Tab-separated table of C-alpha atoms in Angstrom:
chain	number	residue	atom	x	y	z
A	86	MET	CA	39.234	31.583	27.150
A	87	THR	CA	37.356	29.296	29.390
A	88	THR	CA	39.113	31.032	32.358
A	89	LEU	CA	38.523	34.516	30.537
A	90	LEU	CA	34.402	33.376	30.292
A	91	ASP	CA	34.523	32.308	33.632
A	92	SER	CA	36.134	35.415	34.792
A	93	TYR	CA	33.407	37.641	33.194
A	94	ALA	CA	30.755	35.664	34.119
A	95	LYS	CA	31.955	35.727	38.089
A	96	CYS	CA	32.109	39.375	37.973
A	97	GLY	CA	28.752	39.883	36.204
A	98	ASP	CA	29.930	40.902	32.893
A	99	LEU	CA	27.636	38.421	30.972
A	100	PRO	CA	27.416	40.325	28.031
A	101	SER	CA	31.311	40.009	27.853
A	102	ALA	CA	30.898	36.124	29.031
A	103	ARG	CA	28.759	35.405	26.471
A	104	LYS	CA	30.638	37.351	23.415
A	105	VAL	CA	33.312	35.206	24.321
A	106	PHE	CA	31.447	32.257	23.958
A	107	ASP	CA	29.934	32.893	20.761
A	108	GLU	CA	33.546	33.523	19.331
A	109	MET	CA	35.195	30.495	20.832
A	110	PRO	CA	35.777	27.853	17.606
A	111	VAL	CA	35.966	24.542	19.957
A	112	ARG	CA	33.766	24.404	23.296
A	113	ASP	CA	34.370	21.843	25.858
A	114	VAL	CA	31.781	21.012	29.072
A	115	ALA	CA	33.594	23.714	31.028
A	116	THR	CA	32.995	26.084	28.624
A	117	TRP	CA	29.232	25.463	28.602
A	118	ASN	CA	28.990	25.037	32.469
A	119	ALA	CA	30.942	28.650	32.902
A	120	LEU	CA	28.172	30.451	31.010
A	121	LEU	CA	25.547	28.376	32.213
A	122	ALA	CA	26.502	29.087	35.958
A	123	GLY	CA	27.228	32.821	35.117
A	124	LEU	CA	23.488	33.195	33.492
A	125	ALA	CA	21.783	31.414	36.364
A	126	GLN	CA	23.457	32.790	39.259
A	127	GLY	CA	23.055	36.316	37.633
A	128	THR	CA	20.242	38.261	36.316
A	129	GLU	CA	19.289	35.949	33.072
A	130	PRO	CA	18.125	32.473	34.379
A	131	ASP	CA	15.536	32.495	31.453
A	132	LEU	CA	18.711	32.466	29.009
A	133	ALA	CA	20.618	30.074	31.038
A	134	LEU	CA	17.318	28.017	30.368
A	135	ALA	CA	17.465	28.130	26.883
A	136	LEU	CA	21.431	27.446	26.746
A	137	PHE	CA	20.941	24.550	28.979
A	138	HIS	CA	17.968	23.264	26.446
A	139	ARG	CA	20.259	24.277	23.108
A	140	LEU	CA	22.982	21.715	25.194
A	141	ALA	CA	20.907	18.966	26.306
A	142	GLY	CA	18.905	18.894	23.061
A	143	SER	CA	22.378	17.931	20.874
A	144	TYR	CA	25.373	17.693	23.377
A	145	ARG	CA	26.378	14.710	21.717
A	146	GLU	CA	27.355	16.780	18.648
A	147	LEU	CA	28.332	19.755	20.588
A	148	LEU	CA	30.629	17.519	23.260
A	149	PRO	CA	31.915	14.792	20.672
A	150	ARG	CA	34.037	13.382	23.471
A	151	GLU	CA	32.506	14.592	26.793
A	152	GLU	CA	29.240	14.989	28.661
A	153	PRO	CA	27.374	17.317	30.300
A	154	ASN	CA	28.045	16.669	34.272
A	155	GLU	CA	26.792	17.339	37.379
A	156	VAL	CA	27.634	21.142	37.439
A	157	THR	CA	25.581	21.790	34.332
A	158	VAL	CA	22.802	20.095	35.992
A	159	VAL	CA	23.232	22.368	38.881
A	160	ALA	CA	23.522	25.503	36.873
A	161	ALA	CA	20.143	24.581	35.026
A	162	LEU	CA	18.301	23.581	38.341
A	163	SER	CA	19.180	26.849	39.803
A	164	ALA	CA	17.809	28.817	36.947
A	165	CYS	CA	14.313	26.665	37.206
A	166	ALA	CA	14.369	27.327	41.209
A	167	GLN	CA	14.793	31.917	40.046
A	168	LEU	CA	12.069	31.147	38.128
A	169	GLY	CA	9.931	28.861	39.706
A	170	ALA	CA	9.682	27.031	36.234
A	171	LEU	CA	8.262	23.620	37.570
A	172	GLN	CA	7.966	21.807	34.380
A	173	ASP	CA	11.959	23.023	33.152
A	174	GLY	CA	13.013	21.468	36.460
A	175	LEU	CA	11.039	18.427	35.859
A	176	GLY	CA	12.798	18.503	32.434
A	177	VAL	CA	16.262	18.937	34.084
A	178	HIS	CA	15.836	15.833	36.621
A	179	ASP	CA	14.966	13.627	33.794
A	180	PHE	CA	18.275	14.952	32.000
A	181	ALA	CA	20.264	14.153	35.062
A	182	ARG	CA	18.835	10.568	35.320
A	183	LYS	CA	19.713	10.042	31.418
A	184	ILE	CA	23.323	11.212	31.951
A	185	GLY	CA	23.625	9.301	35.287
A	186	THR	CA	23.861	12.088	38.008
A	187	ALA	CA	20.312	12.195	39.603
A	188	ASN	CA	21.880	10.720	42.536
A	189	ASN	CA	24.929	13.222	42.706
A	190	VAL	CA	24.901	14.744	46.239
A	191	ARG	CA	25.289	18.240	45.015
A	192	VAL	CA	22.690	17.692	42.392
A	193	CYS	CA	20.415	16.239	45.137
A	194	ASN	CA	20.649	19.434	47.432
A	195	SER	CA	19.548	21.606	44.183
A	196	LEU	CA	16.835	19.508	43.464
A	197	ILE	CA	15.692	19.857	47.065
A	198	ASP	CA	16.119	23.614	46.475
A	199	MET	CA	14.289	23.619	42.910
A	200	TYR	CA	11.444	21.795	43.966
A	201	SER	CA	10.400	23.683	46.785
A	202	LYS	CA	11.302	26.745	45.335
A	203	CYS	CA	8.857	25.590	42.360
A	204	GLY	CA	6.402	24.804	44.804
A	205	SER	CA	5.983	21.331	45.009
A	206	LEU	CA	7.299	20.428	48.604
A	207	SER	CA	6.149	16.707	48.192
A	208	ARG	CA	9.424	16.429	45.515
A	209	ALA	CA	11.727	18.333	47.349
A	210	LEU	CA	10.984	15.874	50.169
A	211	GLU	CA	10.970	12.809	48.110
A	212	VAL	CA	14.657	13.596	46.905
A	213	PHE	CA	15.691	14.329	50.768
A	214	HIS	CA	13.964	11.125	52.087
A	215	SER	CA	15.569	9.090	49.125
A	216	MET	CA	19.145	10.118	49.895
A	217	LYS	CA	21.617	8.015	51.925
A	218	LEU	CA	21.861	9.183	55.597
A	219	GLU	CA	25.569	9.216	55.338
A	220	ASP	CA	25.050	11.199	51.880
A	221	ARG	CA	23.164	14.150	53.369
A	222	THR	CA	25.141	17.332	54.020
A	223	LEU	CA	24.798	20.180	55.809
A	224	VAL	CA	23.574	21.789	52.532
A	225	SER	CA	21.033	19.112	52.584
A	226	TYR	CA	19.393	19.468	55.852
A	227	ASN	CA	19.334	23.736	55.268
A	228	ALA	CA	17.756	23.273	51.856
A	229	THR	CA	14.924	20.719	53.560
A	230	ILE	CA	14.334	22.906	56.952
A	231	GLN	CA	13.968	25.813	54.218
A	232	ALA	CA	11.751	24.119	52.182
A	233	LEU	CA	9.770	23.049	54.922
A	234	SER	CA	9.730	26.434	56.540
A	235	THR	CA	8.824	28.346	53.695
A	236	HIS	CA	6.076	26.115	53.054
A	237	GLY	CA	4.483	26.484	56.493
A	238	HIS	CA	5.791	23.487	58.130
A	239	GLY	CA	7.331	24.983	60.789
A	240	ALA	CA	6.780	22.226	63.620
A	241	ASP	CA	8.234	19.760	60.676
A	242	ALA	CA	11.279	21.992	60.075
A	243	LEU	CA	12.045	22.143	63.700
A	244	LYS	CA	11.586	18.609	64.034
A	245	LEU	CA	14.281	17.944	61.194
A	246	PHE	CA	16.514	20.424	62.827
A	247	ASP	CA	16.842	18.617	66.403
A	248	GLU	CA	17.004	15.318	64.818
A	249	MET	CA	20.116	16.679	62.565
A	250	PRO	CA	23.321	13.738	63.094
A	251	SER	CA	25.532	14.979	65.431
A	252	TRP	CA	28.164	15.043	63.193
A	253	ILE	CA	26.761	17.603	61.174
A	254	GLU	CA	27.192	21.172	62.559
A	255	PRO	CA	24.345	23.834	62.034
A	256	ASP	CA	25.493	27.363	60.407
A	257	GLU	CA	23.885	30.589	60.255
A	258	VAL	CA	21.561	28.968	57.190
A	259	THR	CA	20.650	26.394	59.684
A	260	TYR	CA	19.485	29.046	62.379
A	261	LEU	CA	17.675	31.201	59.799
A	262	ALA	CA	15.703	28.561	58.211
A	263	VAL	CA	14.560	27.159	61.433
A	264	LEU	CA	13.892	30.352	62.832
A	265	GLY	CA	11.751	31.112	59.570
A	266	GLY	CA	9.897	28.040	60.456
A	267	CYS	CA	9.097	29.313	64.097
A	268	ASN	CA	7.897	32.645	62.542
A	269	HIS	CA	5.965	31.502	60.019
A	270	ALA	CA	3.813	29.284	62.109
A	271	GLY	CA	3.857	31.385	65.242
A	272	LEU	CA	6.253	28.873	67.363
A	273	VAL	CA	7.056	31.677	70.080
A	274	ASN	CA	8.650	29.864	72.674
A	275	ASP	CA	10.796	27.536	70.384
A	276	GLY	CA	11.985	30.479	68.274
A	277	ARG	CA	13.194	31.912	71.525
A	278	ARG	CA	14.830	28.270	72.445
A	279	VAL	CA	16.213	27.842	69.169
A	280	PHE	CA	17.689	31.588	69.317
A	281	ASP	CA	19.077	31.539	72.704
A	282	SER	CA	20.882	28.257	72.042
A	283	MET	CA	22.661	29.362	68.678
A	284	ARG	CA	26.245	28.159	68.121
A	285	VAL	CA	27.276	31.053	65.707
A	286	PRO	CA	27.082	34.400	66.594
A	287	PRO	CA	23.719	35.579	65.563
A	288	ASN	CA	23.488	38.269	62.620
A	289	MET	CA	21.012	41.001	61.427
A	290	LYS	CA	18.660	38.189	59.444
A	291	HIS	CA	18.723	36.175	62.774
A	292	TYR	CA	17.509	39.095	64.874
A	293	GLY	CA	15.156	40.366	62.330
A	294	THR	CA	13.448	36.932	62.130
A	295	VAL	CA	12.835	36.512	65.951
A	296	VAL	CA	11.924	40.340	66.244
A	297	ASP	CA	9.286	39.628	63.355
A	298	LEU	CA	8.146	36.405	65.236
A	299	LEU	CA	7.496	38.343	68.526
A	300	GLY	CA	6.092	41.274	66.849
A	301	ARG	CA	3.164	39.267	65.057
A	302	ALA	CA	2.660	37.172	68.416
A	303	GLY	CA	1.933	40.523	69.909
A	304	HIS	CA	4.980	40.617	71.990
A	305	LEU	CA	5.904	44.374	71.276
A	306	ASP	CA	8.077	45.332	73.960
A	307	GLU	CA	10.267	42.261	73.582
A	308	ALA	CA	10.689	42.962	70.048
A	309	HIS	CA	11.775	46.218	70.779
A	310	ASP	CA	13.783	45.061	73.628
A	311	MET	CA	15.772	43.200	71.381
A	312	ILE	CA	16.352	45.549	68.457
A	313	MET	CA	17.541	48.132	71.578
A	314	ARG	CA	20.294	44.933	72.911
A	315	MET	CA	21.723	44.202	69.713
A	316	PRO	CA	25.224	44.539	68.988
A	317	PHE	CA	24.693	46.828	65.755
A	318	PRO	CA	22.594	49.066	64.763
A	319	ALA	CA	18.954	47.687	63.332
A	320	ASP	CA	18.649	48.292	59.608
A	321	ILE	CA	15.875	49.395	57.272
A	322	VAL	CA	14.440	45.753	57.031
A	323	LEU	CA	14.340	45.352	60.764
A	324	TRP	CA	12.659	48.696	61.599
A	325	GLN	CA	9.856	47.794	58.435
A	326	THR	CA	9.328	44.694	60.541
A	327	MET	CA	8.570	46.455	63.807
A	328	LEU	CA	6.331	49.220	61.875
A	329	GLY	CA	4.665	46.081	60.369
A	330	ALA	CA	3.958	44.554	63.871
A	331	ALA	CA	2.806	47.808	65.184
A	332	LYS	CA	0.852	48.074	62.511
A	333	MET	CA	-0.827	44.721	63.061
A	334	HIS	CA	-1.791	45.380	66.724
A	335	GLY	CA	-2.792	49.112	66.573
A	336	ASN	CA	0.635	50.125	68.107
A	337	VAL	CA	0.722	54.042	67.396
A	338	GLU	CA	3.736	55.092	69.340
A	339	LEU	CA	5.792	52.026	68.205
A	340	ALA	CA	5.074	52.930	64.870
A	341	GLU	CA	5.839	56.512	64.690
A	342	LEU	CA	8.797	55.277	66.356
A	343	ALA	CA	9.779	52.974	63.765
A	344	ALA	CA	8.925	55.433	61.069
A	345	THR	CA	11.301	57.871	62.420
A	346	LYS	CA	13.717	55.510	62.390
A	347	LEU	CA	13.462	54.560	58.823
A	348	ALA	CA	13.413	57.986	57.432
A	349	GLU	CA	16.827	58.472	59.160
A	350	LEU	CA	17.875	55.505	57.638
A	351	GLY	CA	16.751	57.126	54.089
A	352	SER	CA	14.027	54.618	53.507
A	353	ASN	CA	11.370	55.946	51.414
A	354	VAL	CA	9.231	53.497	49.594
A	355	ASP	CA	5.346	53.467	49.663
A	356	GLY	CA	5.159	50.513	52.125
A	357	ASP	CA	6.270	51.962	54.601
A	358	TYR	CA	3.522	55.031	54.442
A	359	VAL	CA	0.783	52.976	53.614
A	360	LEU	CA	1.430	50.661	57.136
A	361	LEU	CA	1.771	54.478	59.221
A	362	SER	CA	-1.119	55.548	57.525
A	363	ASN	CA	-3.443	52.726	58.539
A	364	VAL	CA	-2.333	52.428	62.211
A	365	TYR	CA	-3.525	56.171	62.087
A	366	ALA	CA	-7.035	55.083	60.020
A	367	SER	CA	-7.513	52.505	62.474
A	368	LYS	CA	-7.916	55.067	65.209
A	369	ALA	CA	-9.908	57.385	62.939
A	370	TRP	CA	-6.995	59.889	63.078
A	371	TRP	CA	-7.917	61.308	59.729
A	372	ALA	CA	-5.387	64.541	59.620
A	373	ASP	CA	-2.588	62.410	60.414
A	374	VAL	CA	-3.540	60.143	57.395
A	375	GLY	CA	-3.668	63.434	55.606
A	376	ARG	CA	-0.160	64.175	56.782
A	377	VAL	CA	1.083	60.955	55.685
A	378	ARG	CA	-0.040	61.651	52.070
A	379	ASP	CA	1.470	64.955	52.180
A	380	ALA	CA	4.314	63.443	52.905
A	381	MET	CA	4.443	60.890	50.103
A	382	ARG	CA	3.863	63.870	47.715
A	383	SER	CA	6.810	65.781	48.983
A	384	ASN	CA	9.239	63.288	49.306
A	385	ASP	CA	8.361	61.618	45.990
A	386	VAL	CA	8.003	58.587	47.438
A	387	ARG	CA	9.534	55.382	45.252
A	388	LYS	CA	6.831	52.872	44.402
A	389	VAL	CA	8.833	49.347	44.312
A	390	PRO	CA	6.910	47.501	41.234
A	391	GLY	CA	5.160	44.531	41.850
A	392	PHE	CA	5.413	41.281	39.140
A	393	SER	CA	4.637	38.061	38.714
A	394	TYR	CA	5.360	34.900	36.877
A	395	THR	CA	3.101	31.623	36.019
A	396	GLU	CA	3.845	28.828	33.914
A	397	ILE	CA	1.887	27.661	31.508
A	398	ASP	CA	2.837	24.443	29.210
A	399	GLY	CA	6.453	24.809	29.941
A	400	VAL	CA	6.379	28.927	29.197
A	401	MET	CA	6.894	31.485	31.843
A	402	HIS	CA	4.509	34.414	31.559
A	403	LYS	CA	5.201	37.758	33.379
A	404	PHE	CA	2.426	40.129	34.553
A	405	ILE	CA	2.684	43.810	36.147
A	406	ASN	CA	0.094	45.300	38.130
A	407	GLY	CA	-2.035	46.563	35.900
A	408	ASP	CA	-0.547	44.973	32.668
A	409	LYS	CA	-1.916	45.200	29.091
A	410	GLU	CA	1.465	44.117	27.560
A	411	HIS	CA	0.260	40.399	27.349
A	412	HIS	CA	-1.044	39.141	24.287
A	413	ARG	CA	-4.446	37.597	26.148
A	414	TRP	CA	-4.967	40.636	28.321
A	415	ARG	CA	-8.580	41.607	27.116
A	416	GLU	CA	-9.389	37.500	28.085
A	417	ILE	CA	-7.607	38.152	31.248
A	418	TYR	CA	-9.331	41.093	31.870
A	419	ARG	CA	-12.850	39.654	31.099
A	420	ALA	CA	-11.764	36.369	33.274
A	421	LEU	CA	-10.833	39.038	36.267
A	422	ASP	CA	-14.557	40.645	35.847
A	423	ASP	CA	-16.119	37.471	36.266
A	424	ILE	CA	-13.783	36.245	39.076
A	425	VAL	CA	-14.987	39.253	41.098
A	426	SER	CA	-18.685	38.428	39.756
A	427	ARG	CA	-18.636	34.868	41.626
A	428	ILE	CA	-16.180	35.817	44.657
A	429	SER	CA	-18.770	38.517	45.380
A	430	GLU	CA	-21.281	35.855	46.032
A	431	LEU	CA	-19.247	34.293	48.673
A	432	GLY	CA	-18.621	37.788	50.648
A	433	TYR	CA	-15.360	39.405	48.869
A	434	GLU	CA	-15.478	42.856	49.567
A	435	PRO	CA	-12.032	44.827	48.523
A	436	GLU	CA	-9.530	45.536	50.971
A	437	THR	CA	-8.940	49.483	49.639
A	438	SER	CA	-6.925	49.853	53.193
A	439	ASN	CA	-3.734	49.045	51.374
A	440	VAL	CA	-4.192	51.640	48.711
A	441	LEU	CA	-2.934	54.980	49.839
A	442	HIS	CA	-3.542	57.342	47.325
A	443	ASP	CA	-6.004	60.246	47.044
A	444	ILE	CA	-8.122	58.706	45.068
A	445	GLY	CA	-11.949	57.491	45.382
A	446	GLU	CA	-13.382	54.041	46.708
A	447	GLU	CA	-14.029	52.952	43.151
A	448	GLU	CA	-10.500	53.588	41.908
A	449	LYS	CA	-8.836	52.374	44.801
A	450	GLN	CA	-11.174	48.873	43.862
A	451	HIS	CA	-10.147	49.245	40.442
A	452	ALA	CA	-6.071	49.444	41.363
A	453	LEU	CA	-6.515	46.215	43.412
A	454	CYS	CA	-8.305	44.411	40.730
A	455	TYR	CA	-5.291	44.441	38.630
A	456	HIS	CA	-2.652	43.699	40.944
A	457	SER	CA	-0.115	41.126	38.985
A	458	GLU	CA	-0.794	38.003	41.377
A	459	LYS	CA	-4.738	38.504	40.344
A	460	LEU	CA	-3.693	38.834	36.637
A	461	ALA	CA	-1.792	35.597	36.823
A	462	ILE	CA	-4.271	33.297	38.506
A	463	ALA	CA	-6.619	34.735	36.003
A	464	PHE	CA	-4.622	33.570	32.952
A	465	GLY	CA	-3.934	30.265	34.475
A	466	LEU	CA	-7.756	29.718	34.861
A	467	ILE	CA	-8.433	30.361	31.322
A	468	SER	CA	-5.191	28.198	30.263
A	469	THR	CA	-5.435	25.266	31.991
A	470	PRO	CA	-7.620	22.296	32.081
A	471	PRO	CA	-10.379	22.285	35.285
A	472	GLY	CA	-8.624	21.159	38.755
A	473	GLU	CA	-5.074	21.632	37.672
A	474	THR	CA	-2.978	23.733	40.430
A	475	ILE	CA	-2.207	27.076	39.506
A	476	ARG	CA	1.432	28.327	40.549
A	477	VAL	CA	2.749	32.023	40.725
A	478	ILE	CA	5.783	33.374	41.489
A	479	LYS	CA	5.500	37.130	42.965
A	480	ASN	CA	8.377	39.234	43.560
A	481	LEU	CA	6.750	41.534	46.565
A	482	ARG	CA	4.824	39.970	50.151
A	483	ILE	CA	1.266	39.303	48.759
A	484	CYS	CA	-1.074	42.000	50.078
A	485	GLY	CA	-4.191	41.445	52.204
A	486	ASP	CA	-6.801	41.634	49.463
A	487	CYS	CA	-5.094	39.232	46.978
A	488	HIS	CA	-4.705	36.819	49.762
A	489	VAL	CA	-8.087	36.906	50.374
A	490	VAL	CA	-9.295	36.396	46.670
A	491	ALA	CA	-6.972	33.475	46.125
A	492	LYS	CA	-8.740	31.883	48.984
A	493	LEU	CA	-11.999	32.599	47.282
A	494	ILE	CA	-11.208	31.739	43.927
A	495	SER	CA	-9.753	28.376	45.027
A	496	LYS	CA	-13.158	27.627	47.008
A	497	ALA	CA	-15.365	28.788	43.819
A	498	TYR	CA	-13.296	27.208	41.160
A	499	GLY	CA	-12.187	24.047	42.704
A	500	ARG	CA	-8.656	24.958	42.118
A	501	ALA	CA	-5.624	24.812	44.211
A	502	ILE	CA	-3.516	27.927	43.920
A	503	ILE	CA	0.253	27.970	45.245
A	504	ILE	CA	1.873	31.285	45.495
A	505	ARG	CA	5.484	32.078	46.310
A	506	ASP	CA	6.040	35.466	47.656
A	507	ARG	CA	9.436	37.205	49.020
A	508	ALA	CA	8.921	35.691	52.260
A	509	ARG	CA	6.985	31.929	52.049
A	510	PHE	CA	4.587	29.797	50.091
A	511	HIS	CA	0.753	30.353	50.210
A	512	GLN	CA	-1.304	27.209	49.511
A	513	PHE	CA	-4.561	27.864	49.147
A	514	GLU	CA	-7.511	25.018	48.730
A	515	ASP	CA	-10.806	25.096	49.146
A	516	GLY	CA	-11.145	28.688	50.404
A	517	GLN	CA	-8.213	28.193	52.998
A	518	CYS	CA	-4.647	28.848	53.196
A	519	SER	CA	-2.033	26.685	54.557
A	520	CYS	CA	-0.662	29.849	56.267
A	521	ARG	CA	-3.717	30.124	58.194
A	522	ASP	CA	-4.201	33.969	57.754
A	523	TYR	CA	-0.819	33.790	60.176
A	524	TRP	CA	1.878	36.239	57.665
């Protein structure tokens, strides 16, 4: 039965896996681990955590002749990492100590990943440095380099990469992590050096990261040449990267080329249109801005819904843009009104250029005000004591307006705010961001 459950879980058929689990009269640790891993690695990390808590709270009764093991812990840590659930992650770490698996190499590697993805870089590094040199594996280095990179410590990520022991050979994950660190920190020459010295064939993600690095730094011709010289056709993500760089530097010709390529590849998301429209708007080419808006309407452009999570007292709270589903939404909206009032005194002006809808300026400001990360931050402010860090996980890249607002909130309210978006971490303190506005 455990084999059947495991097969269902690995195939992504989680309802069938749970049905087999529920119908089993006797379950051993392998059974629990199979369902835990399936839920954690699938689409149900919250259910994985609930199952873990059920097991951890009564494992002596549920497993009278066995104990949970490192596989149990790794699955639970994976669920915490996906959700950004730091308090749950700390609890799983304590449980690992209790059952004697905290120093297991696989557990340590998972702890590094979990703490990093939950916004606690210091704890991730503490775990890495607690490991004996001979116990560290390639996964240990990959997880730690990735942690440093996504938290904006590109130089430290590069240093750790250069210090990797000679008996550990970097793989494609290693190179992607260190190139990402160079990208987030603007280390162009180091990024070139790492890419040119790769001892594995670069894939689309490696090229994409270097194109992003070059594009952000203004080396648009070099970035475009790299795309043209790749041994395979560029995908949608790569041309979106090029479009973003063209928008950043106001290059109309390259923006139009990237937009054309995206259309040819079938991309139909609102972000592409927003970037192209902003390029035209920066040149005051309003007829072209109108043409982009018309194209959005005629093409029935798909908008990727934005949502954010924040953890309060061990409970994950989810917000979507304009959310009124939360049971405290009225308090949250009042808090946002207070936030806008206070940060306006510090010079805040809404960045409405990213709202590409045929609506008035006031409506654009209203649309910006209720982005999911703003709702999550406001909820954090009214739900935690003064001085406590607010942590937010977002599924999309943070927009420019939310980035400005988070900086100003950190100054006006004296709060540290950590936001994990699709690409990296932003740590806001006293009006500044760890990305140094290079994102």
